[in-house]
Coordinates of C-alpha atoms and ligand atoms in Angstrom, one line a residue:
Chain A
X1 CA -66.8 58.1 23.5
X2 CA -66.5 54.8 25.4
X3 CA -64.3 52.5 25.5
X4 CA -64.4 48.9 25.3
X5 CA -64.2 47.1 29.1
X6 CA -60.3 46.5 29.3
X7 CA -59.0 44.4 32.3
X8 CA -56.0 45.3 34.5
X9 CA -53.0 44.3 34.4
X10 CA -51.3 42.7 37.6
X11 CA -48.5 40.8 38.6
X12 CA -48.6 39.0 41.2
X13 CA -45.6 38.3 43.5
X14 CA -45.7 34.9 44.1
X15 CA -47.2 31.7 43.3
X16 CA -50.4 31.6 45.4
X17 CA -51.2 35.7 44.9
X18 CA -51.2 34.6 41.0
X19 CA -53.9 31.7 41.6
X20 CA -55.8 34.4 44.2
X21 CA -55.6 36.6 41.0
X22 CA -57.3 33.9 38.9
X23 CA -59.3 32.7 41.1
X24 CA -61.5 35.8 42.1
X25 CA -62.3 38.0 38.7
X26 CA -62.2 36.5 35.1
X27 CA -58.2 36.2 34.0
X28 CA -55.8 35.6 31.2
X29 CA -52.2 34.3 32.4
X30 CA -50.2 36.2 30.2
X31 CA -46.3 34.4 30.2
X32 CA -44.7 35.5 27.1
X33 CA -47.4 37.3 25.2
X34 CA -46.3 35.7 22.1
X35 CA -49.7 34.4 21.6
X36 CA -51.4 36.6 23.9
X37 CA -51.1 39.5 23.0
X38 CA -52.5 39.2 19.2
X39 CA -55.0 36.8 20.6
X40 CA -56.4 39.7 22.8
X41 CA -55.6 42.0 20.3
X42 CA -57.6 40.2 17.7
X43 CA -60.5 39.3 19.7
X44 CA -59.9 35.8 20.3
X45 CA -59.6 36.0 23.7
X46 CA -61.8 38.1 25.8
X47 CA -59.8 41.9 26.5
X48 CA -62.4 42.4 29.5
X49 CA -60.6 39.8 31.3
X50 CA -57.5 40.7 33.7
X51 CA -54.0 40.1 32.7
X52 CA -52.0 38.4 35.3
X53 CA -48.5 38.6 34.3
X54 CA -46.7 35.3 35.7
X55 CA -43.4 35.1 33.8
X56 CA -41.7 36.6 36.8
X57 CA -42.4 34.4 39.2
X58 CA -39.6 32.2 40.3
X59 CA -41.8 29.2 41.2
X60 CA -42.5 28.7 38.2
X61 CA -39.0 29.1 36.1
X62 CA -36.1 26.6 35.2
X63 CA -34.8 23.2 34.3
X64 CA -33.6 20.7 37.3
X65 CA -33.1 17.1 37.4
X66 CA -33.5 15.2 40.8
X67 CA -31.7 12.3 41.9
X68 CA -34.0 9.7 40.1
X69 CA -34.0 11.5 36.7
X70 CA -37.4 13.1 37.0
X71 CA -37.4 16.1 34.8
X72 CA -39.1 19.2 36.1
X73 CA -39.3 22.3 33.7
X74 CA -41.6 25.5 35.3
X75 CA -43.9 26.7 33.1
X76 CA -42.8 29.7 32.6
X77 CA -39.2 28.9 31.5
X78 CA -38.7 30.3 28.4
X79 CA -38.2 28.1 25.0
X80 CA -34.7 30.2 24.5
X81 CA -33.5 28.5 28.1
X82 CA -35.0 25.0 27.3
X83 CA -33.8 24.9 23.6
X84 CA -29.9 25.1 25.4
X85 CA -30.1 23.6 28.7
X86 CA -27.3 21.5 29.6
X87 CA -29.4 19.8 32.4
X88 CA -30.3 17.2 29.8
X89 CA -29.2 16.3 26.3
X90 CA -30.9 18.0 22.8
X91 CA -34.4 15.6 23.2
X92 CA -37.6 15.9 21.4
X93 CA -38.9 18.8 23.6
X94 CA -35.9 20.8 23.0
X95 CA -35.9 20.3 19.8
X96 CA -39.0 21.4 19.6
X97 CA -38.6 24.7 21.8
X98 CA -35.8 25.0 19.6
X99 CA -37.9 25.5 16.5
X100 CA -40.5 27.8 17.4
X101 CA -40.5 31.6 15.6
X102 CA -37.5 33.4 15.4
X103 CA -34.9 35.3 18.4
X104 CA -37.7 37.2 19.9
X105 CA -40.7 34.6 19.8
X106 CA -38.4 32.6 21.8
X107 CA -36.6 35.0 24.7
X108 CA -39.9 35.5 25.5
X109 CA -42.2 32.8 25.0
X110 CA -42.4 29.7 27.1
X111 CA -43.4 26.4 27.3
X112 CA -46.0 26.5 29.1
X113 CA -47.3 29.3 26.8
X114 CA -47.0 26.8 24.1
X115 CA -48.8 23.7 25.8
X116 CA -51.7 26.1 27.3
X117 CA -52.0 27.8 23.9
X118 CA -52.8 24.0 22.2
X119 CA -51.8 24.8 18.9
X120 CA -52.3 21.5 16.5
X121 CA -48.8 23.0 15.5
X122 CA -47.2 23.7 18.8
X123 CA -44.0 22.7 18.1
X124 CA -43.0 21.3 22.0
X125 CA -46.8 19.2 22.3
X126 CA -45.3 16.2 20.4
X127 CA -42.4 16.0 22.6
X128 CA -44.2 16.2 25.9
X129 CA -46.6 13.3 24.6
X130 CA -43.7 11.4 23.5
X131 CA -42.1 11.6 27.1
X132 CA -45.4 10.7 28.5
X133 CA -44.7 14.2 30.7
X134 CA -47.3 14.8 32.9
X135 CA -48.8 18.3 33.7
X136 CA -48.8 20.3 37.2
X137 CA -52.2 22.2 37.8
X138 CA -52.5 24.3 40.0
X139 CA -55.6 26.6 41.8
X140 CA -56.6 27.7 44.7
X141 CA -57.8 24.4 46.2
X142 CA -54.9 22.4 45.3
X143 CA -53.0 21.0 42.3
X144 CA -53.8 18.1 40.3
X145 CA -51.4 15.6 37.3
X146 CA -52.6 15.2 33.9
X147 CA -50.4 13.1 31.6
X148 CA -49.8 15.1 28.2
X149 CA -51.9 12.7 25.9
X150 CA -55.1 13.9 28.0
X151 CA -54.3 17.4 28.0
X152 CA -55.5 18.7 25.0
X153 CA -59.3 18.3 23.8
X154 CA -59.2 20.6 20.7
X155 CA -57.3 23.0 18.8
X156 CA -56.9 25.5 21.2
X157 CA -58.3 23.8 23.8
X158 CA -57.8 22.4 26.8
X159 CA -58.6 20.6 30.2
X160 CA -57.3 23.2 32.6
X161 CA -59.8 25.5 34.2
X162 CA -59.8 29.2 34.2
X163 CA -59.2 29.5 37.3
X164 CA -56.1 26.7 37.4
X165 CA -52.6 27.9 36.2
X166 CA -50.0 25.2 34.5
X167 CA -46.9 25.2 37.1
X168 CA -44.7 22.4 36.2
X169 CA -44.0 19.8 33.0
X170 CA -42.6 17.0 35.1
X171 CA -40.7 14.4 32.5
X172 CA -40.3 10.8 33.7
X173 CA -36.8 9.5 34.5
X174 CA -36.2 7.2 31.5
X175 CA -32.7 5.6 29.9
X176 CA -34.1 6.5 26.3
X177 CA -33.4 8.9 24.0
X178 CA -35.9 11.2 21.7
X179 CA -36.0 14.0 18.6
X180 CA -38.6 15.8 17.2
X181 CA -38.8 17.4 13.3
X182 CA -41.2 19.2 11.7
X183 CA -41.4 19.8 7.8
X184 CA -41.7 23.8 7.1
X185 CA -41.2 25.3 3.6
X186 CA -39.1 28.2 5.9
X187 CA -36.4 27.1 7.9
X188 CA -37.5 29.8 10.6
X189 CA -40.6 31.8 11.6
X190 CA -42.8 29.3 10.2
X191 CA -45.4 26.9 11.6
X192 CA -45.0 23.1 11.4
X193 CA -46.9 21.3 8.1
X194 CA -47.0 18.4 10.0
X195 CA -44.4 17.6 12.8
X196 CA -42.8 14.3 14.5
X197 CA -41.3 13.2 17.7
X198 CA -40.2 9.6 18.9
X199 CA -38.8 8.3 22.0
X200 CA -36.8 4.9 22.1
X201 CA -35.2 2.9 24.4
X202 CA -32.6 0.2 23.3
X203 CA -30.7 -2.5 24.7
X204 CA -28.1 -4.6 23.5
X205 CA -29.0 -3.2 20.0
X206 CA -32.9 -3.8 20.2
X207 CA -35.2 -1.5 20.5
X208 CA -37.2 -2.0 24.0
X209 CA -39.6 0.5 24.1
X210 CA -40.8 3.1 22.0
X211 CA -43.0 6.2 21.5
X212 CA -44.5 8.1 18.2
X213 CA -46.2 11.1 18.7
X214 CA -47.8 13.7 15.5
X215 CA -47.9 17.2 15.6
X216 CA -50.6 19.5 12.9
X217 CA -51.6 16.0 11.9
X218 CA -55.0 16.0 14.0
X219 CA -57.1 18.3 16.1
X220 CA -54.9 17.5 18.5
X221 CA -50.8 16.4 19.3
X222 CA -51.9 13.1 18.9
X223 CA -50.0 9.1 19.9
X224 CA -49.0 6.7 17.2
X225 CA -48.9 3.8 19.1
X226 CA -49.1 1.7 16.3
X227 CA -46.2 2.7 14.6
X228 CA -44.2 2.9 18.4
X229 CA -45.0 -0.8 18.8
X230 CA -43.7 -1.7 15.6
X231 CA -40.4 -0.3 16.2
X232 CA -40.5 -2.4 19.8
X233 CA -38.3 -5.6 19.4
X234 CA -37.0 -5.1 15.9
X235 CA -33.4 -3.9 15.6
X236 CA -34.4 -1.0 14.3
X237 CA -33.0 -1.7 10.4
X238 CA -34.3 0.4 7.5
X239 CA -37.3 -1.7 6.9
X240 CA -38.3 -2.1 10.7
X241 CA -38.3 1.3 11.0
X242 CA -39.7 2.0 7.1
X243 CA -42.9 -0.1 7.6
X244 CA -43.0 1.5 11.3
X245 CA -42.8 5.3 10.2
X246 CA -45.2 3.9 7.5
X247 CA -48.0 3.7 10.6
X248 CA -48.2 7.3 11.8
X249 CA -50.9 7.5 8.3
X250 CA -53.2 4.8 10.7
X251 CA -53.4 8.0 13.4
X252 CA -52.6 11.0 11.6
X253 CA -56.2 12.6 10.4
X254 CA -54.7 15.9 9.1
X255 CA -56.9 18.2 7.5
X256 CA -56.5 20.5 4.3
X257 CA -55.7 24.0 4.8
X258 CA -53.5 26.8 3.9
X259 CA -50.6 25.2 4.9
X260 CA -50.9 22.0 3.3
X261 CA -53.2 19.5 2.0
X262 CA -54.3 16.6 3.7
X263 CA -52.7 14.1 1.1
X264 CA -49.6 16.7 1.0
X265 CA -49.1 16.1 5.1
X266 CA -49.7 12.2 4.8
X267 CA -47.1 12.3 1.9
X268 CA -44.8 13.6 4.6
X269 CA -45.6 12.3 7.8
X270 CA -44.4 9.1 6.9
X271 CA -40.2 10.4 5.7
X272 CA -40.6 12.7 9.1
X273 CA -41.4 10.4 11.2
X274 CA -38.7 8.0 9.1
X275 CA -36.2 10.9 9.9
X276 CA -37.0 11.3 13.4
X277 CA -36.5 7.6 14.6
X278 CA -33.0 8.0 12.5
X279 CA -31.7 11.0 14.9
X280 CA -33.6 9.4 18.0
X281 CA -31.5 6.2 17.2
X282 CA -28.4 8.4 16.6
X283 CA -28.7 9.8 19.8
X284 CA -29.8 6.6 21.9
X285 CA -26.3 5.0 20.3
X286 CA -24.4 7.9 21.9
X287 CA -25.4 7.0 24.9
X288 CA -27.6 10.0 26.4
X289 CA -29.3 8.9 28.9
X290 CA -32.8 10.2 29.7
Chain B
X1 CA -59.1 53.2 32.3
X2 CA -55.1 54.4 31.8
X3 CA -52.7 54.3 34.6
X4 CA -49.1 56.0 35.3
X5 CA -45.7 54.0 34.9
X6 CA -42.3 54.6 34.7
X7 CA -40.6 53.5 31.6
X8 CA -36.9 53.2 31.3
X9 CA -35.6 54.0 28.2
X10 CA -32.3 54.3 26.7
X11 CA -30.9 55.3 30.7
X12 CA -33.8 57.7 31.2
X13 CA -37.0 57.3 33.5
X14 CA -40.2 58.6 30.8
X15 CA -43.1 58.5 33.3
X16 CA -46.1 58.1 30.8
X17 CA -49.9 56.9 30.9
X18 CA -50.7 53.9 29.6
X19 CA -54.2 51.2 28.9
X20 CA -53.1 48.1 30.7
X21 CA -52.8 46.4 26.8
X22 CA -51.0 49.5 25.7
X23 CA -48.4 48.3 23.6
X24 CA -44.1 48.8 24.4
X25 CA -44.4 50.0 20.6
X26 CA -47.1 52.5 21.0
X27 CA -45.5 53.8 24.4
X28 CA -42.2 54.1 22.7
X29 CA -43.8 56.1 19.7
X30 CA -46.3 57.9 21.0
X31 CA -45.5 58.2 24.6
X32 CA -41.7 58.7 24.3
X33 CA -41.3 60.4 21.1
X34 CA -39.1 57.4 19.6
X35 CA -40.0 56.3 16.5
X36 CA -37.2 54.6 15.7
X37 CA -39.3 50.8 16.4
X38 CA -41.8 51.1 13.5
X39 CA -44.9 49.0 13.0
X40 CA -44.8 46.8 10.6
X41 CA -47.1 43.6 11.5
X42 CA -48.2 43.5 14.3
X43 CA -48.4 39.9 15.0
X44 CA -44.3 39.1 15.8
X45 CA -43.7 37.8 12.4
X46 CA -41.2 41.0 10.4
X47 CA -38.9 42.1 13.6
X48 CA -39.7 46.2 12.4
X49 CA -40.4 46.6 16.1
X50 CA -37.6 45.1 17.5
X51 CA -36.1 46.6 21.3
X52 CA -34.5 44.9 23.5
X53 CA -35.9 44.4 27.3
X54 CA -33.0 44.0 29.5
X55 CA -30.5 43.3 26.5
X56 CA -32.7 40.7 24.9
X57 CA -33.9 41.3 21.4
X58 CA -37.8 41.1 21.9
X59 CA -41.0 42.4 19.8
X60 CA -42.0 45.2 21.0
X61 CA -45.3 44.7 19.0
X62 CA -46.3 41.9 21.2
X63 CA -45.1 43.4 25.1
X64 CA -47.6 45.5 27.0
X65 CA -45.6 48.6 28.2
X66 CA -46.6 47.6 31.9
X67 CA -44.8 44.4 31.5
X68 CA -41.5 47.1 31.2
X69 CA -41.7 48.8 34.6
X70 CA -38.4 48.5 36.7
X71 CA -36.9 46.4 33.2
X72 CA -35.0 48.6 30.8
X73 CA -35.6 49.0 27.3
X74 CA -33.5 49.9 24.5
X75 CA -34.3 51.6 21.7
X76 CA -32.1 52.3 18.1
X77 CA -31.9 56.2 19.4
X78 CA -30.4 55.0 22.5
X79 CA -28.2 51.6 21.3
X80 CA -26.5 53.7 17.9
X81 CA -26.0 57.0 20.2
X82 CA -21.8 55.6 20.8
X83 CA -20.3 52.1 21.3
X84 CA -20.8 49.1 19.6
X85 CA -24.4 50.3 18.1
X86 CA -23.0 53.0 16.2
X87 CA -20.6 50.9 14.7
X88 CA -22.8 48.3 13.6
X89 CA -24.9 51.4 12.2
X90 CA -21.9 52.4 10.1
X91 CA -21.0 49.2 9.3
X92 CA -24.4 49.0 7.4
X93 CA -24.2 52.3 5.7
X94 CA -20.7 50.8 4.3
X95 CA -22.3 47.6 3.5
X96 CA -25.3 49.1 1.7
X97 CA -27.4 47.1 4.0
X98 CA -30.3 49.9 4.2
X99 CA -32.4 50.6 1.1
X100 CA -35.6 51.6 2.3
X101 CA -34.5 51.7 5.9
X102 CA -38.0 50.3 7.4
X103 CA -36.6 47.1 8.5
X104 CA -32.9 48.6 9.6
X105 CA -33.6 50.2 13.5
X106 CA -35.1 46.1 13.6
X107 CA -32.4 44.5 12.7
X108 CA -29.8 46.3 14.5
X109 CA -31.7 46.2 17.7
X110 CA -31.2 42.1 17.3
X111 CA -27.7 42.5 16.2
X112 CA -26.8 44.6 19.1
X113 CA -28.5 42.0 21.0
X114 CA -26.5 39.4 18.8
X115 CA -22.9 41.2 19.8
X116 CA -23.7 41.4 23.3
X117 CA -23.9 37.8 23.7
X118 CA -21.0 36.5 21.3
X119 CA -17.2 37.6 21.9
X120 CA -15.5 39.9 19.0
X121 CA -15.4 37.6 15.9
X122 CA -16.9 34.8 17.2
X123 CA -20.8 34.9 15.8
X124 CA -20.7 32.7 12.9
X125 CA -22.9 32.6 9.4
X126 CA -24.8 30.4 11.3
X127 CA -25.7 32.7 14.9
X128 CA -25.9 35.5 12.5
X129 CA -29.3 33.9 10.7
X130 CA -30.3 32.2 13.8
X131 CA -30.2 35.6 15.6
X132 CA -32.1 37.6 12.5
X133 CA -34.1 34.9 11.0
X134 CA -36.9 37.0 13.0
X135 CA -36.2 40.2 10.9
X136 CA -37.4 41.0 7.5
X137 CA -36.3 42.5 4.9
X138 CA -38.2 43.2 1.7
X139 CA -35.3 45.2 0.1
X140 CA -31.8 43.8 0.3
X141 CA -32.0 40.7 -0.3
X142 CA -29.9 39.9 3.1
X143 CA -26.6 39.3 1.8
X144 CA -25.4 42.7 2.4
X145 CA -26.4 42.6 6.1
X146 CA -25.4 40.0 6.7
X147 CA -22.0 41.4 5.6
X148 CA -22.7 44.2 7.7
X149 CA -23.4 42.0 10.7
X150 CA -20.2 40.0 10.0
X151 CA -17.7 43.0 9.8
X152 CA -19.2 44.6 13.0
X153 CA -18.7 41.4 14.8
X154 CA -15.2 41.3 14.1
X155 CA -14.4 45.0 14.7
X156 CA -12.5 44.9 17.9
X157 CA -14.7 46.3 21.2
Ligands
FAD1 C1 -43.8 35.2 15.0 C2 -44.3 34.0 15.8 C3 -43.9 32.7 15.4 C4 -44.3 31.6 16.1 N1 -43.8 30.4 15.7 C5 -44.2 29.3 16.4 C6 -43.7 28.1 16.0 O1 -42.9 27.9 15.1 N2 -44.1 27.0 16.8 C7 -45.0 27.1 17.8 O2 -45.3 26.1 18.5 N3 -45.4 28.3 18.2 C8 -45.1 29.4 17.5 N4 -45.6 30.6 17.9 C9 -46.5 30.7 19.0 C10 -45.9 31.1 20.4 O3 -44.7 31.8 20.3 C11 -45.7 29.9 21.2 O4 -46.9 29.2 21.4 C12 -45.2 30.3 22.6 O5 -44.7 29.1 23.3 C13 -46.2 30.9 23.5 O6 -45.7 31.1 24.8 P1 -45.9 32.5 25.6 O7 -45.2 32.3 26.9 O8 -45.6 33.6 24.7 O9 -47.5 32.4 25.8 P2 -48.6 33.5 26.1 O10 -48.8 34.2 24.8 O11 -48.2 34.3 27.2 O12 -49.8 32.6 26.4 C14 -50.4 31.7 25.5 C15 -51.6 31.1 26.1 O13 -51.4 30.2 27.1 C16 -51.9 30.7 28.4 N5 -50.9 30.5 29.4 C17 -49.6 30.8 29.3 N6 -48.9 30.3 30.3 C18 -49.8 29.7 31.1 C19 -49.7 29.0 32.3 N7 -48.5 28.8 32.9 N8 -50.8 28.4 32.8 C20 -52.0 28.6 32.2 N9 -52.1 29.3 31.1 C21 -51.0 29.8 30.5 C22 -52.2 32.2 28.1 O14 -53.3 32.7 28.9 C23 -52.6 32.1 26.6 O15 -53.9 31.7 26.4 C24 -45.2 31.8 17.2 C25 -45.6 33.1 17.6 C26 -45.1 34.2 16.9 C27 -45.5 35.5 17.3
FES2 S1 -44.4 44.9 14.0 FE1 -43.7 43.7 15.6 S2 -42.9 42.0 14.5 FE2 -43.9 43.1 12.9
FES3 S1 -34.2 48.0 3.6 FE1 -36.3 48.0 3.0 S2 -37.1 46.4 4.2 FE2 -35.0 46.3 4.6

């Protein structure tokens, strides 16, 4: 009897043995394994292929802040740590961390597991669109930024290489303040319907700047800029921000499956994302900053 | 193409062979001779399998056993064998918390988990659902272990 080709397992011990690893043979990064793990199991992802286990490397772990505000969060942090950090006030991205699966799915699983796994439904992607976070890449030959919104080309899919391994989400300094919801028909250990996250910035009661981004409402976490802009300059008022949430239907292209129908998920985008500015604006008026 | 590993369980060193995608489950079942974690999805969604990895309540349905070497895993055997496991183990046969008993060695692997992180009396309603919400149970109907979780929260340690 033989069996099928199953690659080895390795972990490397530090940053550049792991991109040696995926450089030379054909390699899955295996963080978590929250996603892995049935995705190999189920045939998804190639079993032939080695398994290089990163989440011990230290590169590639925690939350710091530097002296201009730039937010850097290693890939492999895990969505329990981000979804309490105290290095930054509760924002969009860990809101979103906070929501994913139950205890276990998230001691284990990490963010970048969730951003390289490109679910529509990842429940951080809105988030780091709505920062306008940008991506480290790394390989072999060096490392390269891609900004969130050019990340993902299809459910599931990607621009990184095999061979390149996410290290960093770097979020921009910024004075704003952000939230993300998602409507579920479980509180826990359910996948997002449709989700919403928003970013604002306000001064002297006016909204300055602003940013909308959908989750499982396209083939991709996708930008609403045309709801963002019409939150920009009003005083963010019920009907500003009701004819603004009212916009995320002229982006969101949802589709009809199990979980919902498309006129079920365009029924709720607009209340989410109604919702969402509401907390965003809560939180901007206390004051934290980021 | 199987390898050799040590596997720390419950304090004691199994030295096993293992597939590189061997599962923590299948180690611990087949390998170890604890049967305690059962399979019940496979796929991280019921909490049946639950362990905990160095104290942290994880599925063991969705760890390779590999990832374990020089960690330490916990199993029910091993966490109700004295201390605070055995009492939240009592605390459920007193609270009729275990009809069928499929889900239980789960769900006290992430209340053990749940005690070790919270001071005595101090995990509310709310920690206890946040820290089971990854456990099902198809019996109970959750209200008595929830009770069970409560009492063995406040039971000095
Ligand atoms: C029961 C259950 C419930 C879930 N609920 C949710 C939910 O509510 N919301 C949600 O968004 N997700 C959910 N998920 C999916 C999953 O938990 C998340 O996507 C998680 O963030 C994945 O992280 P991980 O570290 O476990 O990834 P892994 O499984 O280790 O990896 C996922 C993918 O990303 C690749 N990868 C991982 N890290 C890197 C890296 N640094 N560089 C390059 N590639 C990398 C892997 O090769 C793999 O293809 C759930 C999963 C389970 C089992
Ligand atoms: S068997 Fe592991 S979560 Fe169901
Ligand atoms: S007692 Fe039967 S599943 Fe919980």
């Amino acid at each position: 009897m033989s069996e099928p080709d199953v690659g080895s397992y390795r972990r490397p011990d530090n940053l550049a043995e792991a991109l040696t690893m995926l450089d030379r043979r054909p390699a899955s990064v295996l963080a978590g394994g929250t996603d892995l793990v049935v995705l190999r199991a189920d045939g998804t992802v190639d079993r032939a292929h080695d398994i290089v286990d990163i989440k011990g490397l230290s590169e590639l772990r925690g939350i710091s802040r530097d002296a201009d505000g730039t937010l850097t969060i290693g890939a492999a942090t895990t969505l329990r740590e981000l979804a309490r950090t105290t290095v930054v006030p509760p924002n969009a991205i860990t809101d979103g961390a906070a929501l994913v699966g139950g205890w276990q799915t998230r001691v284990r699983g990490t963010i970048g597991g969730n951003i390289c796994r490109a679910s529509p439904a990842g429940d951080t992607l809105p988030g780091i669109l709505a920062a306008h976070a940008q991506l480290e890449l790394a390989s072999t030959t060096g490392t390269r930024l891609v900004p969130a919104h050019a990340f993902f080309t299809g459910p599931g899919r990607t621009v990184r290489e095999p061979n390149e391994l996410l290290t960093r989400v770097i979020v921009p300094a910024s004075r704003g303040a952000s939230a993300y919801l998602r409507f579920t028909y479980r509180r826990a250990m359910d996948l997002a319907v449709v989700g919403v996250a928003v970013h604002l910035e306000i001064e002297n009661g006016r909204c300055v700047a602003a940013r909308v981004a959908l989750g499982a409402a396209a083939a991709t976490p996708v930008p609403a800029p045309e709801a963002a802009d019409a939150l920009v300059g009003t005083e963010l008022d019920e009907p500003s921000v009701a004819a603004a949430a009212q916009l995320v239907l002229n982006t969101a292209t949802p589709i009809d499956d199990g979980r919902g129908s498309r006129a079920h998920r365009r029924t709720v985008l607009p209340v989410l994302a109604k919702r969402a500015i509401g907390i965003a604006l809560e939180r901007a008026r206390e004051g934290h900053p980021r | 193409m199987t390898t050799h590993m040590t596997l720390r369980v419950n304090g004691s060193d199994h030295d096993i062979t293992v597939a590189p995608d061997t599962l923590l489950l299948d180690a611990l079942r087949y390998e170890c001779g604890l049967t305690g974690a059962k399979l019940g999805c496979g796929t991280g969604d019921c909490g049946a399998c639950t362990v905990t990895v160095d104290g942290e309540a994880v599925n063991s349905c969705l760890v390779y056993a590999l990832e374990c070497e020089g960690h330490a895993v916990e199993t029910v055997e091993g966490a109700t064998a004295g201390g605070i496991g055995a009492l939240v183990a009592e605390e459920f046969v007193k609270a009729d918390a275990v009809q069928c008993g499929f889900c239980s060695p789960g769900i006290i692997m992430s209340t053990c988990a749940l005690l070790a992180r919270t001071e005595p009396g101090a995990a509310t309603d709310e920690d206890i659902k946040e820290a089971l919400a990854g456990n099902l149970c198809r019996c109970t109907g959750y209200l008595p272990i929830l009770e069970a979780v409560r009492r063995a929260s406040g039971a000095p340690r």
